[in-house]
Short mmCIF file of C-alpha atoms and ligand atoms in Angstrom, two decimals:
data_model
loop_
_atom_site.label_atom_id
_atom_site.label_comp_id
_atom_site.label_asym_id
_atom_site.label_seq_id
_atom_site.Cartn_x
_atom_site.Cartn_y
_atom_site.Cartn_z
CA UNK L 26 0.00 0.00 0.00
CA UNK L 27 1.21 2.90 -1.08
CA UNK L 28 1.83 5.92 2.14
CA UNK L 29 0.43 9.03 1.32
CA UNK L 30 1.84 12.05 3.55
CA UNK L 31 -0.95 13.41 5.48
CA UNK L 32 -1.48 17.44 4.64
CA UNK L 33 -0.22 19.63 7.74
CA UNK L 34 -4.09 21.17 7.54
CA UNK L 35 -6.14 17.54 7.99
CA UNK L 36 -6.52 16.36 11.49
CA UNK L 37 -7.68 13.01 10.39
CA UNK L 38 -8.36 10.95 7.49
CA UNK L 39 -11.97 9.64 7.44
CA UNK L 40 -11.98 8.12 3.96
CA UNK L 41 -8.66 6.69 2.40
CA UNK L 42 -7.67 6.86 -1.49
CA UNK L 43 -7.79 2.93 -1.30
CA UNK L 44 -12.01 3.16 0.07
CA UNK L 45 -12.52 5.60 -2.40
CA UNK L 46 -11.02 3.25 -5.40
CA UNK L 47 -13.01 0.35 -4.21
CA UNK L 48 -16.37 1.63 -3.11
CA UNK L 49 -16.25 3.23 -6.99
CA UNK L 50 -15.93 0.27 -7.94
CA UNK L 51 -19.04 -1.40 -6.44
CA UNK L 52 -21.13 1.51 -6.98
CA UNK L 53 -20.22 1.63 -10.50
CA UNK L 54 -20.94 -1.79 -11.20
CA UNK L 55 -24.35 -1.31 -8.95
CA UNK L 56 -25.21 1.86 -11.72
CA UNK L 57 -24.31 -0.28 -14.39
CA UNK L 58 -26.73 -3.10 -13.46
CA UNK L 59 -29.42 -0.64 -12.61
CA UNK L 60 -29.13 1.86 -16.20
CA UNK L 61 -28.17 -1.39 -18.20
CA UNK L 62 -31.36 -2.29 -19.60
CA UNK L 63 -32.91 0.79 -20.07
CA UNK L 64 -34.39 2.99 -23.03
CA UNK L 65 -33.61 5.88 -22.69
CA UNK L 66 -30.05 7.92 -22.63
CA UNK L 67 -27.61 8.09 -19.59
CA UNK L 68 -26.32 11.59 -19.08
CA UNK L 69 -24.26 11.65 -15.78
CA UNK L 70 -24.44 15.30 -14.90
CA UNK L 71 -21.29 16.38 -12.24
CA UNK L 72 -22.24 19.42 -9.69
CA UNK L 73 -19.16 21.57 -10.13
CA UNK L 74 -16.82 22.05 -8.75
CA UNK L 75 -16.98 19.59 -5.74
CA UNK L 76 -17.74 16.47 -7.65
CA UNK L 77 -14.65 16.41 -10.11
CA UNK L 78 -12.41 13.69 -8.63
CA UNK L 79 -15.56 11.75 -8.08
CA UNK L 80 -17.42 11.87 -11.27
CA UNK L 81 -13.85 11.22 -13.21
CA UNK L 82 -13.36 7.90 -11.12
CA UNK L 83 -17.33 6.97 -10.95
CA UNK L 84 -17.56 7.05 -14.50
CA UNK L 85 -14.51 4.91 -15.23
CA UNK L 86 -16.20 2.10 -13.80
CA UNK L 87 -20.32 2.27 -15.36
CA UNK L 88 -19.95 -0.11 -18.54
CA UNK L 89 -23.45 1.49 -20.04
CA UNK L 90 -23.16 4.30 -22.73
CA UNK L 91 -23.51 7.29 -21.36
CA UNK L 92 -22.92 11.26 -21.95
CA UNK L 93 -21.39 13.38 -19.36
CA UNK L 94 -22.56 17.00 -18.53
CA UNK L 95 -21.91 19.69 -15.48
CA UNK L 96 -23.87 22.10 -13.49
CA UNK L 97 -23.15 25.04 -11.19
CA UNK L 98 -25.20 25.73 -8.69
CA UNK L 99 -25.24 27.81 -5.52
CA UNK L 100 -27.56 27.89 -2.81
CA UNK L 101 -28.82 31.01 -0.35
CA UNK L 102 -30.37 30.49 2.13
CA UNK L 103 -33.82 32.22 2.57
CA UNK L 104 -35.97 33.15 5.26
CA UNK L 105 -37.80 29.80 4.36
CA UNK L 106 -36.74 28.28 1.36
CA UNK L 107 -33.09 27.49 -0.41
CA UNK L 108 -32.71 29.58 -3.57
CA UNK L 109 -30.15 27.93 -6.11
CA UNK L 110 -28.68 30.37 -8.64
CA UNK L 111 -27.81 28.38 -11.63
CA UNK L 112 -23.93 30.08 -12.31
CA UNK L 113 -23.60 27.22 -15.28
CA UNK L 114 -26.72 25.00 -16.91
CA UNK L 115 -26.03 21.73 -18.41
CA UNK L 116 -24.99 21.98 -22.38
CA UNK L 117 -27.28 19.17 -23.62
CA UNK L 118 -31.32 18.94 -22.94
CA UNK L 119 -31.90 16.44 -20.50
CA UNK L 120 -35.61 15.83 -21.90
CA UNK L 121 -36.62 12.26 -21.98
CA UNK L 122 -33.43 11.47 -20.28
CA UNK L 123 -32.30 9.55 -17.49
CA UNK L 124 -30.24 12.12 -15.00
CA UNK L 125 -27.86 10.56 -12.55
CA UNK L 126 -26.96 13.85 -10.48
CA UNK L 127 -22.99 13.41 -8.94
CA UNK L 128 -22.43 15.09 -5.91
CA UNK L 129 -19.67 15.71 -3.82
CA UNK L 130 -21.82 15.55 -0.04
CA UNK L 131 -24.98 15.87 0.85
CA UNK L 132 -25.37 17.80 4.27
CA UNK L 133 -28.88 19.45 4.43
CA UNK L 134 -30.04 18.24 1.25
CA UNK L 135 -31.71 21.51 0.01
CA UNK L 136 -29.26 22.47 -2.74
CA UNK L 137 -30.03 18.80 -4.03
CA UNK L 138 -33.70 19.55 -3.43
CA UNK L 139 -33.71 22.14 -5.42
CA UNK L 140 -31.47 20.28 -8.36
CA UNK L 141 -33.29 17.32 -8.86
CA UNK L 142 -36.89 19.62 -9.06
CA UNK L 143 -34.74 21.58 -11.90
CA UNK L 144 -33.99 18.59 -13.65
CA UNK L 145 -38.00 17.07 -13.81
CA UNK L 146 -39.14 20.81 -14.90
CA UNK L 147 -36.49 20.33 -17.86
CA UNK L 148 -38.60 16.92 -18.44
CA UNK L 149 -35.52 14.44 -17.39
CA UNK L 150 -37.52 10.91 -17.67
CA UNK L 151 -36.18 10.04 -13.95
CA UNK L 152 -33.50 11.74 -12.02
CA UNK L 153 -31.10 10.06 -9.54
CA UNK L 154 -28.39 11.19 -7.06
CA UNK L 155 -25.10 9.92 -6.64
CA UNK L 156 -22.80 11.18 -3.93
CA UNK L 157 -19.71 10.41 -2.39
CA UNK L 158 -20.38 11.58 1.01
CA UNK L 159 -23.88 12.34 3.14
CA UNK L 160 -23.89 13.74 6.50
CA UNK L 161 -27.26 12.15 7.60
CA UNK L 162 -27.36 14.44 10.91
CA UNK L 163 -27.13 17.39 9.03
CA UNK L 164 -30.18 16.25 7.17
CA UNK L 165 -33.34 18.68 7.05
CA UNK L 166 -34.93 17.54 3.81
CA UNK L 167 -35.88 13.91 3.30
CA UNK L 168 -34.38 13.32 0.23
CA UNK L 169 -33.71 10.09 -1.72
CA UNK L 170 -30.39 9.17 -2.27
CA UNK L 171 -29.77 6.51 -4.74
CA UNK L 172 -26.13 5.59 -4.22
CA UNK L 173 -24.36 7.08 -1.29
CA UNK L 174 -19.87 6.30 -1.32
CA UNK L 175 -19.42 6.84 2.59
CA UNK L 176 -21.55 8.65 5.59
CA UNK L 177 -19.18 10.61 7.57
CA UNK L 178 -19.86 12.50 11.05
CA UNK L 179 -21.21 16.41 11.10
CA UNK L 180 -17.61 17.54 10.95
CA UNK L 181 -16.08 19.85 8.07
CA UNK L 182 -14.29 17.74 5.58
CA UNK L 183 -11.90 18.48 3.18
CA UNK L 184 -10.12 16.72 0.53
CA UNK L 185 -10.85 14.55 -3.10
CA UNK L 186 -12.96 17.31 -4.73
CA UNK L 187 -14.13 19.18 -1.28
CA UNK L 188 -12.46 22.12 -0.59
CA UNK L 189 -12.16 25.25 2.31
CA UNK L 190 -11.96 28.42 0.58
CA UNK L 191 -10.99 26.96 -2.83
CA UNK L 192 -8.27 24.80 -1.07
CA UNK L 193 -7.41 20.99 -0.55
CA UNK L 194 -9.60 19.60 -3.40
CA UNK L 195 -6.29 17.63 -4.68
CA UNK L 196 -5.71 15.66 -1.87
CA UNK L 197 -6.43 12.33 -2.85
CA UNK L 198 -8.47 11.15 0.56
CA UNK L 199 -11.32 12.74 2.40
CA UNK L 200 -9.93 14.47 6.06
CA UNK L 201 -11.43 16.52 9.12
CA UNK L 202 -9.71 19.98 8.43
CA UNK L 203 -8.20 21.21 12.01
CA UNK L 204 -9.32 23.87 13.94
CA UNK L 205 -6.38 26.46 13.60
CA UNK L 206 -6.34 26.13 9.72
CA UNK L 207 -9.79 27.57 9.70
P1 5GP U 27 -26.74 20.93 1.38
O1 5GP U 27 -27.67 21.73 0.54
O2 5GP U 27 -26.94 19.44 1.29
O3 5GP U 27 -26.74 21.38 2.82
O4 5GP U 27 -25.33 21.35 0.87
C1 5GP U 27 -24.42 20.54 0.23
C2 5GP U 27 -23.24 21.40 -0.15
O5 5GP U 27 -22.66 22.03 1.02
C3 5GP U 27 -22.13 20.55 -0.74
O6 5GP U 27 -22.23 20.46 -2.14
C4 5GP U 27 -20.89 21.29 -0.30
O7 5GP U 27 -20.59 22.30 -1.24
C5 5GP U 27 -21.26 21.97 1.00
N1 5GP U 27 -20.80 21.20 2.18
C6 5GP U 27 -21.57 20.60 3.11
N2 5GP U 27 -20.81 20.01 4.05
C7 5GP U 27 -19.51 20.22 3.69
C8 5GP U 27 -18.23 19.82 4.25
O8 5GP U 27 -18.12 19.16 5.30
N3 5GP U 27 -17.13 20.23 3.58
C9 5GP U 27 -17.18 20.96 2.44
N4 5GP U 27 -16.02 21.29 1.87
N5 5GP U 27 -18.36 21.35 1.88
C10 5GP U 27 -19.51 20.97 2.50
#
């Protein structure tokens, strides 16, 4: 096994480059057996800019044909409901499609809320969520998650695609970011 120096910022690792390969593995091969039959088109859409690392290993291992496509979003929070600003829409319509949605975590679940209604307005044929992390006690909205990589404690987490302030989403594991680096 290959040692990878821990980053002077990460307090722990919760998720190791090793998990990451393998559970990518089985939930590729669990996408492929679910999509593999079906009419319609694939289009894998990755929620930038979180999701990269993911989505680019993910993909590697669904053996269906498939098209891949990216979204920004952000998400304000209101007095009582999340408003996503759409900074970048997917190139290609997504009517009569099937959407798999990548995400890097899933905390609250609004900004996915909000994602997967965008999606059915566009007239996807059925949208699903893929994401490499949830937080499940962070979790206000009861949404339905599909194919989750790891569930990790309500702690910040940096690391494979997840970043503070821009930073740390080329380390290749998911860490706890310590205290004093924040
Ligand atoms: P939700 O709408 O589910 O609360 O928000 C999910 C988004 O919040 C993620 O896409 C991510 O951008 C951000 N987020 C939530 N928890 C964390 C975390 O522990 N670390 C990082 N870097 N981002 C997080």
């Amino acid at each position: 096994m290959e040692t990878v120096a821990i980053h002077k910022d990460v307090a722990e690792i919760l998720v190791s480059s090793e998990q990451i390969e393998e559970r990518c593995k089985q939930l590729g091969k669990e996408i492929s057996d679910y999509y593999r039959n079906k009419d319609a088109q694939l289009v894998v859409v990755g929620l930038l800019k979180g999701s990269v690392p993911f989505m680019a290993d993910l993909i590697k291992h669904i053996d269906v044909d498939l098209e891949i496509d990216f979204m920004d979003v952000s998400s304000y929070v209101g007095t009582d409901s999340t408003e996503v600003k759409i900074l970048k829409d997917v190139e290609n319509p997504v009517t009569g499609k099937e959407v798999l949605i990548v995400e890097d975590i899933v905390d609250t679940g609004k900004t996915l809320q909000e994602v997967v209604g965008l999606f059915q307005s566009k007239g996807a044929k059925d949208v699903r969520i893929a994401t490499l992390l949830s937080k499940p006690e962070g979790r206000i909205i009861d949404i339905k998650i599909d194919y989750i990589g790891f569930s990790v404690p309500n702690k910040f987490v940096i690391g494979y695609g997840l970043d503070y302030n821009q930073k740390y989403r080329n380390l290749p594991y998911v860490g706890v970011i310590k205290k004093e680096a924040i």
